[in-house]
mmCIF file of N, CA and C in Angstrom:
data_model
loop_
_atom_site.group_PDB
_atom_site.id
_atom_site.type_symbol
_atom_site.label_atom_id
_atom_site.label_comp_id
_atom_site.label_asym_id
_atom_site.label_seq_id
_atom_site.Cartn_x
_atom_site.Cartn_y
_atom_site.Cartn_z
ATOM 1 N N GLN A 1150 0.851 -1.186 0.000
ATOM 2 C CA GLN A 1150 0.000 0.000 0.000
ATOM 3 C C GLN A 1150 0.886 1.235 0.000
ATOM 4 N N VAL A 1151 0.557 2.167 -0.859
ATOM 5 C CA VAL A 1151 1.299 3.417 -0.957
ATOM 6 C C VAL A 1151 0.362 4.563 -0.638
ATOM 7 N N GLN A 1152 0.791 5.442 0.232
ATOM 8 C CA GLN A 1152 0.008 6.634 0.543
ATOM 9 C C GLN A 1152 0.716 7.857 -0.004
ATOM 10 N N LEU A 1153 -0.081 8.744 -0.593
ATOM 11 C CA LEU A 1153 0.450 9.964 -1.203
ATOM 12 C C LEU A 1153 -0.253 11.164 -0.575
ATOM 13 N N VAL A 1154 0.523 12.139 -0.150
ATOM 14 C CA VAL A 1154 -0.040 13.324 0.479
ATOM 15 C C VAL A 1154 0.522 14.558 -0.206
ATOM 16 N N GLU A 1155 -0.364 15.312 -0.875
ATOM 17 C CA GLU A 1155 0.047 16.532 -1.561
ATOM 18 C C GLU A 1155 -0.027 17.728 -0.614
ATOM 19 N N SER A 1156 0.780 18.725 -0.916
ATOM 20 C CA SER A 1156 0.737 19.989 -0.186
ATOM 21 C C SER A 1156 1.272 21.085 -1.096
ATOM 22 N N GLY A 1157 1.045 22.332 -0.687
ATOM 23 C CA GLY A 1157 1.617 23.450 -1.421
ATOM 24 C C GLY A 1157 0.650 24.222 -2.280
ATOM 25 N N GLY A 1158 -0.595 23.772 -2.369
ATOM 26 C CA GLY A 1158 -1.569 24.510 -3.161
ATOM 27 C C GLY A 1158 -1.954 25.817 -2.489
ATOM 28 N N GLY A 1159 -2.707 26.622 -3.215
ATOM 29 C CA GLY A 1159 -3.148 27.890 -2.648
ATOM 30 C C GLY A 1159 -3.649 28.825 -3.721
ATOM 31 N N LEU A 1160 -3.798 30.087 -3.308
ATOM 32 C CA LEU A 1160 -4.277 31.145 -4.205
ATOM 33 C C LEU A 1160 -3.095 32.016 -4.609
ATOM 34 N N VAL A 1161 -2.969 32.261 -5.903
ATOM 35 C CA VAL A 1161 -1.858 33.060 -6.409
ATOM 36 C C VAL A 1161 -2.361 33.898 -7.581
ATOM 37 N N GLN A 1162 -1.742 35.034 -7.781
ATOM 38 C CA GLN A 1162 -2.103 35.874 -8.920
ATOM 39 C C GLN A 1162 -1.472 35.347 -10.199
ATOM 40 N N ALA A 1163 -2.099 35.662 -11.305
ATOM 41 C CA ALA A 1163 -1.541 35.275 -12.603
ATOM 42 C C ALA A 1163 -0.112 35.794 -12.724
ATOM 43 N N GLY A 1164 0.754 34.941 -13.256
ATOM 44 C CA GLY A 1164 2.167 35.265 -13.369
ATOM 45 C C GLY A 1164 2.994 34.810 -12.189
ATOM 46 N N GLY A 1165 2.336 34.398 -11.132
ATOM 47 C CA GLY A 1165 3.034 33.960 -9.930
ATOM 48 C C GLY A 1165 3.478 32.511 -10.012
ATOM 49 N N SER A 1166 4.015 32.031 -8.880
ATOM 50 C CA SER A 1166 4.563 30.683 -8.813
ATOM 51 C C SER A 1166 4.065 29.952 -7.574
ATOM 52 N N LEU A 1167 4.021 28.651 -7.674
ATOM 53 C CA LEU A 1167 3.749 27.768 -6.542
ATOM 54 C C LEU A 1167 4.582 26.508 -6.730
ATOM 55 N N ARG A 1168 4.902 25.884 -5.611
ATOM 56 C CA ARG A 1168 5.561 24.575 -5.675
ATOM 57 C C ARG A 1168 4.725 23.572 -4.914
ATOM 58 N N LEU A 1169 4.275 22.556 -5.615
ATOM 59 C CA LEU A 1169 3.540 21.463 -4.984
ATOM 60 C C LEU A 1169 4.499 20.359 -4.582
ATOM 61 N N SER A 1170 4.177 19.725 -3.468
ATOM 62 C CA SER A 1170 4.945 18.584 -2.997
ATOM 63 C C SER A 1170 4.021 17.396 -2.831
ATOM 64 N N CYS A 1171 4.574 16.223 -3.008
ATOM 65 C CA CYS A 1171 3.828 14.987 -2.792
ATOM 66 C C CYS A 1171 4.733 14.021 -2.045
ATOM 67 N N ALA A 1172 4.387 13.763 -0.800
ATOM 68 C CA ALA A 1172 5.163 12.839 0.024
ATOM 69 C C ALA A 1172 4.559 11.451 -0.084
ATOM 70 N N ALA A 1173 5.407 10.470 -0.332
ATOM 71 C CA ALA A 1173 4.944 9.100 -0.550
ATOM 72 C C ALA A 1173 5.467 8.177 0.539
ATOM 73 N N SER A 1174 4.641 7.232 0.904
ATOM 74 C CA SER A 1174 5.088 6.168 1.805
ATOM 75 C C SER A 1174 5.593 5.017 0.946
ATOM 76 N N GLY A 1175 6.171 4.022 1.587
ATOM 77 C CA GLY A 1175 6.614 2.857 0.834
ATOM 78 C C GLY A 1175 8.122 2.824 0.675
ATOM 79 N N PRO A 1176 8.720 1.644 0.782
ATOM 80 C CA PRO A 1176 10.181 1.506 0.787
ATOM 81 C C PRO A 1176 10.834 1.580 -0.580
ATOM 82 N N THR A 1177 10.035 1.529 -1.633
ATOM 83 C CA THR A 1177 10.633 1.450 -2.960
ATOM 84 C C THR A 1177 10.204 2.628 -3.832
ATOM 85 N N PHE A 1178 10.106 3.799 -3.223
ATOM 86 C CA PHE A 1178 9.657 4.992 -3.944
ATOM 87 C C PHE A 1178 10.473 5.214 -5.206
ATOM 88 N N SER A 1179 11.752 4.951 -5.141
ATOM 89 C CA SER A 1179 12.612 5.224 -6.297
ATOM 90 C C SER A 1179 12.240 4.380 -7.513
ATOM 91 N N GLU A 1180 11.458 3.338 -7.307
ATOM 92 C CA GLU A 1180 11.056 2.461 -8.405
ATOM 93 C C GLU A 1180 9.710 2.858 -9.019
ATOM 94 N N TYR A 1181 9.076 3.887 -8.473
ATOM 95 C CA TYR A 1181 7.768 4.292 -8.976
ATOM 96 C C TYR A 1181 7.922 5.384 -10.032
ATOM 97 N N THR A 1182 7.153 5.286 -11.086
ATOM 98 C CA THR A 1182 6.937 6.447 -11.934
ATOM 99 C C THR A 1182 5.905 7.329 -11.232
ATOM 100 N N MET A 1183 6.198 8.611 -11.128
ATOM 101 C CA MET A 1183 5.307 9.547 -10.437
ATOM 102 C C MET A 1183 4.727 10.544 -11.422
ATOM 103 N N GLY A 1184 3.459 10.817 -11.268
ATOM 104 C CA GLY A 1184 2.798 11.755 -12.163
ATOM 105 C C GLY A 1184 2.005 12.797 -11.405
ATOM 106 N N TRP A 1185 1.777 13.905 -12.078
ATOM 107 C CA TRP A 1185 0.854 14.939 -11.604
ATOM 108 C C TRP A 1185 -0.267 15.077 -12.637
ATOM 109 N N PHE A 1186 -1.482 15.123 -12.124
ATOM 110 C CA PHE A 1186 -2.661 15.344 -12.946
ATOM 111 C C PHE A 1186 -3.446 16.498 -12.327
ATOM 112 N N ARG A 1187 -4.384 17.041 -13.074
ATOM 113 C CA ARG A 1187 -5.232 18.095 -12.529
ATOM 114 C C ARG A 1187 -6.639 17.952 -13.080
ATOM 115 N N GLN A 1188 -7.582 18.484 -12.306
ATOM 116 C CA GLN A 1188 -8.979 18.443 -12.723
ATOM 117 C C GLN A 1188 -9.638 19.763 -12.358
ATOM 118 N N ALA A 1189 -10.096 20.442 -13.373
ATOM 119 C CA ALA A 1189 -10.829 21.692 -13.184
ATOM 120 C C ALA A 1189 -12.326 21.381 -13.103
ATOM 121 N N PRO A 1190 -13.107 22.271 -12.489
ATOM 122 C CA PRO A 1190 -14.558 22.033 -12.378
ATOM 123 C C PRO A 1190 -15.197 21.801 -13.744
ATOM 124 N N GLY A 1191 -15.970 20.719 -13.831
ATOM 125 C CA GLY A 1191 -16.680 20.418 -15.061
ATOM 126 C C GLY A 1191 -15.830 19.826 -16.162
ATOM 127 N N LYS A 1192 -14.562 19.538 -15.847
ATOM 128 C CA LYS A 1192 -13.667 18.978 -16.859
ATOM 129 C C LYS A 1192 -13.108 17.641 -16.400
ATOM 130 N N GLU A 1193 -12.603 16.883 -17.357
ATOM 131 C CA GLU A 1193 -11.996 15.599 -17.024
ATOM 132 C C GLU A 1193 -10.596 15.817 -16.445
ATOM 133 N N ARG A 1194 -10.152 14.828 -15.694
ATOM 134 C CA ARG A 1194 -8.794 14.874 -15.170
ATOM 135 C C ARG A 1194 -7.811 14.806 -16.338
ATOM 136 N N GLU A 1195 -6.780 15.629 -16.284
ATOM 137 C CA GLU A 1195 -5.819 15.666 -17.378
ATOM 138 C C GLU A 1195 -4.391 15.534 -16.871
ATOM 139 N N PHE A 1196 -3.568 14.970 -17.709
ATOM 140 C CA PHE A 1196 -2.153 14.797 -17.417
ATOM 141 C C PHE A 1196 -1.448 16.137 -17.384
ATOM 142 N N VAL A 1197 -0.535 16.291 -16.422
ATOM 143 C CA VAL A 1197 0.272 17.505 -16.326
ATOM 144 C C VAL A 1197 1.749 17.179 -16.560
ATOM 145 N N ALA A 1198 2.283 16.252 -15.760
ATOM 146 C CA ALA A 1198 3.701 15.942 -15.859
ATOM 147 C C ALA A 1198 3.973 14.598 -15.207
ATOM 148 N N ALA A 1199 5.097 13.988 -15.583
ATOM 149 C CA ALA A 1199 5.507 12.729 -14.977
ATOM 150 C C ALA A 1199 7.023 12.639 -14.970
ATOM 151 N N VAL A 1200 7.518 11.858 -14.019
ATOM 152 C CA VAL A 1200 8.953 11.594 -13.946
ATOM 153 C C VAL A 1200 9.147 10.110 -13.704
ATOM 154 N N THR A 1201 10.029 9.507 -14.483
ATOM 155 C CA THR A 1201 10.232 8.077 -14.371
ATOM 156 C C THR A 1201 11.231 7.750 -13.260
ATOM 157 N N THR A 1202 11.622 6.512 -13.204
ATOM 158 C CA THR A 1202 12.365 5.996 -12.057
ATOM 159 C C THR A 1202 13.846 6.335 -12.137
ATOM 160 N N SER A 1203 14.659 5.375 -12.469
ATOM 161 C CA SER A 1203 16.096 5.551 -12.338
ATOM 162 C C SER A 1203 16.646 6.642 -13.249
ATOM 163 N N ALA A 1204 16.159 6.687 -14.472
ATOM 164 C CA ALA A 1204 16.687 7.682 -15.408
ATOM 165 C C ALA A 1204 16.137 9.069 -15.133
ATOM 166 N N GLY A 1205 15.005 9.114 -14.433
ATOM 167 C CA GLY A 1205 14.415 10.403 -14.114
ATOM 168 C C GLY A 1205 13.972 11.189 -15.328
ATOM 169 N N ARG A 1206 13.538 10.505 -16.365
ATOM 170 C CA ARG A 1206 13.050 11.208 -17.546
ATOM 171 C C ARG A 1206 11.747 11.911 -17.207
ATOM 172 N N THR A 1207 11.563 13.070 -17.806
ATOM 173 C CA THR A 1207 10.377 13.862 -17.510
ATOM 174 C C THR A 1207 9.517 14.034 -18.744
ATOM 175 N N TYR A 1208 8.218 14.184 -18.499
ATOM 176 C CA TYR A 1208 7.243 14.346 -19.560
ATOM 177 C C TYR A 1208 6.258 15.429 -19.132
ATOM 178 N N TYR A 1209 5.816 16.224 -20.090
ATOM 179 C CA TYR A 1209 4.909 17.327 -19.791
ATOM 180 C C TYR A 1209 3.797 17.404 -20.818
ATOM 181 N N SER A 1210 2.668 17.927 -20.380
ATOM 182 C CA SER A 1210 1.626 18.264 -21.342
ATOM 183 C C SER A 1210 2.046 19.525 -22.080
ATOM 184 N N ASP A 1211 1.511 19.711 -23.253
ATOM 185 C CA ASP A 1211 1.862 20.895 -24.042
ATOM 186 C C ASP A 1211 1.462 22.177 -23.330
ATOM 187 N N SER A 1212 0.395 22.110 -22.541
ATOM 188 C CA SER A 1212 -0.118 23.328 -21.911
ATOM 189 C C SER A 1212 0.777 23.842 -20.789
ATOM 190 N N VAL A 1213 1.655 23.005 -20.258
ATOM 191 C CA VAL A 1213 2.507 23.454 -19.147
ATOM 192 C C VAL A 1213 3.992 23.419 -19.485
ATOM 193 N N LYS A 1214 4.329 22.865 -20.622
ATOM 194 C CA LYS A 1214 5.740 22.742 -20.992
ATOM 195 C C LYS A 1214 6.390 24.112 -21.028
ATOM 196 N N GLY A 1215 7.553 24.206 -20.391
ATOM 197 C CA GLY A 1215 8.270 25.465 -20.332
ATOM 198 C C GLY A 1215 7.904 26.321 -19.131
ATOM 199 N N ARG A 1216 6.820 25.978 -18.444
ATOM 200 C CA ARG A 1216 6.390 26.725 -17.262
ATOM 201 C C ARG A 1216 6.479 25.893 -15.996
ATOM 202 N N PHE A 1217 6.203 24.602 -16.110
ATOM 203 C CA PHE A 1217 6.208 23.705 -14.954
ATOM 204 C C PHE A 1217 7.428 22.795 -15.027
ATOM 205 N N THR A 1218 7.920 22.407 -13.843
ATOM 206 C CA THR A 1218 9.038 21.471 -13.759
ATOM 207 C C THR A 1218 8.729 20.416 -12.712
ATOM 208 N N ILE A 1219 8.792 19.154 -13.108
ATOM 209 C CA ILE A 1219 8.620 18.056 -12.160
ATOM 210 C C ILE A 1219 9.994 17.545 -11.755
ATOM 211 N N SER A 1220 10.119 17.199 -10.486
ATOM 212 C CA SER A 1220 11.381 16.641 -10.001
ATOM 213 C C SER A 1220 11.072 15.697 -8.856
ATOM 214 N N ARG A 1221 12.066 14.915 -8.489
ATOM 215 C CA ARG A 1221 11.872 13.977 -7.383
ATOM 216 C C ARG A 1221 13.124 13.932 -6.532
ATOM 217 N N ASP A 1222 12.906 13.676 -5.255
ATOM 218 C CA ASP A 1222 13.993 13.474 -4.301
ATOM 219 C C ASP A 1222 13.760 12.112 -3.677
ATOM 220 N N ASN A 1223 14.462 11.108 -4.175
ATOM 221 C CA ASN A 1223 14.226 9.748 -3.710
ATOM 222 C C ASN A 1223 14.639 9.566 -2.241
ATOM 223 N N ALA A 1224 15.566 10.352 -1.774
ATOM 224 C CA ALA A 1224 15.976 10.258 -0.367
ATOM 225 C C ALA A 1224 14.855 10.722 0.561
ATOM 226 N N LYS A 1225 14.007 11.602 0.062
ATOM 227 C CA LYS A 1225 12.898 12.128 0.871
ATOM 228 C C LYS A 1225 11.552 11.533 0.476
ATOM 229 N N ASN A 1226 11.552 10.601 -0.473
ATOM 230 C CA ASN A 1226 10.291 10.008 -0.952
ATOM 231 C C ASN A 1226 9.299 11.081 -1.374
ATOM 232 N N THR A 1227 9.783 12.064 -2.093
ATOM 233 C CA THR A 1227 8.941 13.211 -2.441
ATOM 234 C C THR A 1227 9.113 13.567 -3.918
ATOM 235 N N VAL A 1228 8.003 13.937 -4.521
ATOM 236 C CA VAL A 1228 8.015 14.470 -5.876
ATOM 237 C C VAL A 1228 7.461 15.892 -5.822
ATOM 238 N N TYR A 1229 8.010 16.751 -6.658
ATOM 239 C CA TYR A 1229 7.653 18.164 -6.649
ATOM 240 C C TYR A 1229 7.119 18.591 -8.011
ATOM 241 N N LEU A 1230 6.316 19.637 -7.985
ATOM 242 C CA LEU A 1230 5.887 20.283 -9.221
ATOM 243 C C LEU A 1230 6.065 21.783 -9.027
ATOM 244 N N GLN A 1231 7.101 22.321 -9.651
ATOM 245 C CA GLN A 1231 7.332 23.756 -9.609
ATOM 246 C C GLN A 1231 6.538 24.395 -10.738
ATOM 247 N N MET A 1232 5.660 25.312 -10.373
ATOM 248 C CA MET A 1232 4.767 25.935 -11.354
ATOM 249 C C MET A 1232 5.070 27.426 -11.417
ATOM 250 N N ASN A 1233 5.541 27.866 -12.568
ATOM 251 C CA ASN A 1233 5.862 29.275 -12.789
ATOM 252 C C ASN A 1233 4.941 29.857 -13.852
ATOM 253 N N SER A 1234 4.907 31.156 -13.909
ATOM 254 C CA SER A 1234 4.095 31.860 -14.917
ATOM 255 C C SER A 1234 2.666 31.319 -14.952
ATOM 256 N N LEU A 1235 2.090 31.198 -13.781
ATOM 257 C CA LEU A 1235 0.756 30.599 -13.678
ATOM 258 C C LEU A 1235 -0.299 31.444 -14.372
ATOM 259 N N LYS A 1236 -1.270 30.755 -14.932
ATOM 260 C CA LYS A 1236 -2.364 31.382 -15.661
ATOM 261 C C LYS A 1236 -3.693 30.995 -15.005
ATOM 262 N N PRO A 1237 -4.733 31.791 -15.186
ATOM 263 C CA PRO A 1237 -6.037 31.425 -14.617
ATOM 264 C C PRO A 1237 -6.500 30.035 -15.067
ATOM 265 N N GLU A 1238 -6.151 29.640 -16.268
ATOM 266 C CA GLU A 1238 -6.569 28.323 -16.749
ATOM 267 C C GLU A 1238 -5.821 27.171 -16.086
ATOM 268 N N ASP A 1239 -4.843 27.470 -15.255
ATOM 269 C CA ASP A 1239 -4.172 26.433 -14.456
ATOM 270 C C ASP A 1239 -4.958 26.109 -13.189
ATOM 271 N N THR A 1240 -6.004 26.857 -12.922
ATOM 272 C CA THR A 1240 -6.823 26.616 -11.738
ATOM 273 C C THR A 1240 -7.446 25.229 -11.791
ATOM 274 N N ALA A 1241 -7.199 24.436 -10.751
ATOM 275 C CA ALA A 1241 -7.681 23.058 -10.717
ATOM 276 C C ALA A 1241 -7.290 22.439 -9.380
ATOM 277 N N VAL A 1242 -7.815 21.250 -9.146
ATOM 278 C CA VAL A 1242 -7.291 20.409 -8.075
ATOM 279 C C VAL A 1242 -6.179 19.565 -8.695
ATOM 280 N N TYR A 1243 -5.024 19.589 -8.054
ATOM 281 C CA TYR A 1243 -3.865 18.867 -8.554
ATOM 282 C C TYR A 1243 -3.660 17.595 -7.729
ATOM 283 N N TYR A 1244 -3.464 16.502 -8.435
ATOM 284 C CA TYR A 1244 -3.291 15.201 -7.809
ATOM 285 C C TYR A 1244 -1.928 14.614 -8.185
ATOM 286 N N CYS A 1245 -1.265 14.010 -7.231
ATOM 287 C CA CYS A 1245 -0.103 13.219 -7.595
ATOM 288 C C CYS A 1245 -0.512 11.750 -7.610
ATOM 289 N N ALA A 1246 0.233 10.974 -8.362
ATOM 290 C CA ALA A 1246 -0.106 9.573 -8.569
ATOM 291 C C ALA A 1246 1.163 8.758 -8.722
ATOM 292 N N ALA A 1247 1.059 7.487 -8.341
ATOM 293 C CA ALA A 1247 2.212 6.592 -8.400
ATOM 294 C C ALA A 1247 1.891 5.358 -9.224
ATOM 295 N N ASP A 1248 2.783 5.052 -10.137
ATOM 296 C CA ASP A 1248 2.703 3.805 -10.894
ATOM 297 C C ASP A 1248 3.758 2.867 -10.324
ATOM 298 N N VAL A 1249 3.322 1.821 -9.675
ATOM 299 C CA VAL A 1249 4.253 0.916 -8.992
ATOM 300 C C VAL A 1249 4.561 -0.326 -9.814
ATOM 301 N N ASP A 1250 3.929 -0.461 -10.962
ATOM 302 C CA ASP A 1250 4.050 -1.688 -11.744
ATOM 303 C C ASP A 1250 5.033 -1.577 -12.896
ATOM 304 N N ARG A 1251 5.764 -0.476 -12.965
ATOM 305 C CA ARG A 1251 6.760 -0.281 -14.036
ATOM 306 C C ARG A 1251 6.128 -0.421 -15.411
ATOM 307 N N THR A 1252 4.990 0.249 -15.565
ATOM 308 C CA THR A 1252 4.320 0.255 -16.859
ATOM 309 C C THR A 1252 5.194 0.982 -17.870
ATOM 310 N N SER A 1253 5.096 0.561 -19.105
ATOM 311 C CA SER A 1253 5.896 1.196 -20.156
ATOM 312 C C SER A 1253 5.691 2.711 -20.165
ATOM 313 N N ILE A 1254 6.771 3.430 -20.389
ATOM 314 C CA ILE A 1254 6.691 4.884 -20.419
ATOM 315 C C ILE A 1254 5.847 5.387 -21.578
ATOM 316 N N VAL A 1255 5.544 4.495 -22.492
ATOM 317 C CA VAL A 1255 4.665 4.861 -23.604
ATOM 318 C C VAL A 1255 3.326 5.352 -23.070
ATOM 319 N N TYR A 1256 2.921 4.830 -21.909
ATOM 320 C CA TYR A 1256 1.608 5.121 -21.361
ATOM 321 C C TYR A 1256 1.648 6.131 -20.219
ATOM 322 N N VAL A 1257 2.753 6.813 -20.022
ATOM 323 C CA VAL A 1257 2.956 7.635 -18.839
ATOM 324 C C VAL A 1257 1.927 8.755 -18.716
ATOM 325 N N ARG A 1258 1.317 9.168 -19.824
ATOM 326 C CA ARG A 1258 0.341 10.252 -19.782
ATOM 327 C C ARG A 1258 -1.083 9.767 -19.495
ATOM 328 N N MET A 1259 -1.258 8.471 -19.348
ATOM 329 C CA MET A 1259 -2.593 7.901 -19.156
ATOM 330 C C MET A 1259 -2.870 7.663 -17.674
ATOM 331 N N SER A 1260 -3.952 8.201 -17.177
ATOM 332 C CA SER A 1260 -4.246 8.087 -15.751
ATOM 333 C C SER A 1260 -4.470 6.646 -15.320
ATOM 334 N N ARG A 1261 -4.926 5.819 -16.213
ATOM 335 C CA ARG A 1261 -5.283 4.451 -15.816
ATOM 336 C C ARG A 1261 -4.081 3.600 -15.423
ATOM 337 N N ILE A 1262 -2.880 4.009 -15.748
ATOM 338 C CA ILE A 1262 -1.730 3.178 -15.368
ATOM 339 C C ILE A 1262 -1.299 3.424 -13.925
ATOM 340 N N TYR A 1263 -1.807 4.475 -13.339
ATOM 341 C CA TYR A 1263 -1.371 4.839 -11.988
ATOM 342 C C TYR A 1263 -2.204 4.090 -10.954
ATOM 343 N N ASP A 1264 -1.521 3.541 -9.980
ATOM 344 C CA ASP A 1264 -2.156 2.647 -9.022
ATOM 345 C C ASP A 1264 -2.622 3.359 -7.755
ATOM 346 N N TYR A 1265 -1.935 4.420 -7.403
ATOM 347 C CA TYR A 1265 -2.259 5.125 -6.152
ATOM 348 C C TYR A 1265 -2.346 6.622 -6.437
ATOM 349 N N TRP A 1266 -3.272 7.265 -5.710
ATOM 350 C CA TRP A 1266 -3.530 8.684 -5.896
ATOM 351 C C TRP A 1266 -3.579 9.398 -4.558
ATOM 352 N N GLY A 1267 -3.145 10.638 -4.565
ATOM 353 C CA GLY A 1267 -3.309 11.465 -3.394
ATOM 354 C C GLY A 1267 -4.700 12.066 -3.345
ATOM 355 N N GLN A 1268 -4.950 12.849 -2.301
ATOM 356 C CA GLN A 1268 -6.281 13.418 -2.094
ATOM 357 C C GLN A 1268 -6.482 14.698 -2.882
ATOM 358 N N GLY A 1269 -5.414 15.267 -3.392
ATOM 359 C CA GLY A 1269 -5.510 16.470 -4.193
ATOM 360 C C GLY A 1269 -5.257 17.733 -3.396
ATOM 361 N N THR A 1270 -4.762 18.746 -4.078
ATOM 362 C CA THR A 1270 -4.557 20.060 -3.476
ATOM 363 C C THR A 1270 -5.042 21.123 -4.459
ATOM 364 N N GLN A 1271 -5.773 22.100 -3.931
ATOM 365 C CA GLN A 1271 -6.392 23.112 -4.781
ATOM 366 C C GLN A 1271 -5.380 24.186 -5.168
ATOM 367 N N VAL A 1272 -5.344 24.502 -6.440
ATOM 368 C CA VAL A 1272 -4.557 25.628 -6.949
ATOM 369 C C VAL A 1272 -5.527 26.582 -7.634
ATOM 370 N N THR A 1273 -5.532 27.825 -7.183
ATOM 371 C CA THR A 1273 -6.400 28.838 -7.767
ATOM 372 C C THR A 1273 -5.544 30.010 -8.226
ATOM 373 N N VAL A 1274 -5.679 30.353 -9.501
ATOM 374 C CA VAL A 1274 -4.909 31.455 -10.072
ATOM 375 C C VAL A 1274 -5.882 32.563 -10.447
ATOM 376 N N SER A 1275 -5.713 33.702 -9.827
ATOM 377 C CA SER A 1275 -6.610 34.830 -10.092
ATOM 378 C C SER A 1275 -6.037 35.709 -11.204
ATOM 379 N N SER A 1276 -6.937 36.317 -11.954
ATOM 380 C CA SER A 1276 -6.497 37.175 -13.077
ATOM 381 C C SER A 1276 -6.309 38.620 -12.633
#
């Protein structure tokens, strides 16, 4: 069983920055692919970013590429999402997720491959 706890959300003005954190339980965190997803009111959950295991390869949605950075600290069992140049359309509940089954990176943007999810943290960007 893996537990994920997000933190760092809040209210920020457009153009501002926030850093989300996701603390994970479990002894083999370094073996998990970690992802961030978001869901805005009335919309489906969408992929934001992911970071793989040993190689630490990163993947981003087109809407956040160049503005957001995902990283991980395996010593702290934590994954981060640094969000810069925030826009009102970034407003959503942000969820971190863990893929513990070493699913092919081909599917890293698909929510269904992730086995565990956090409770979410609200990010609101005002214009």
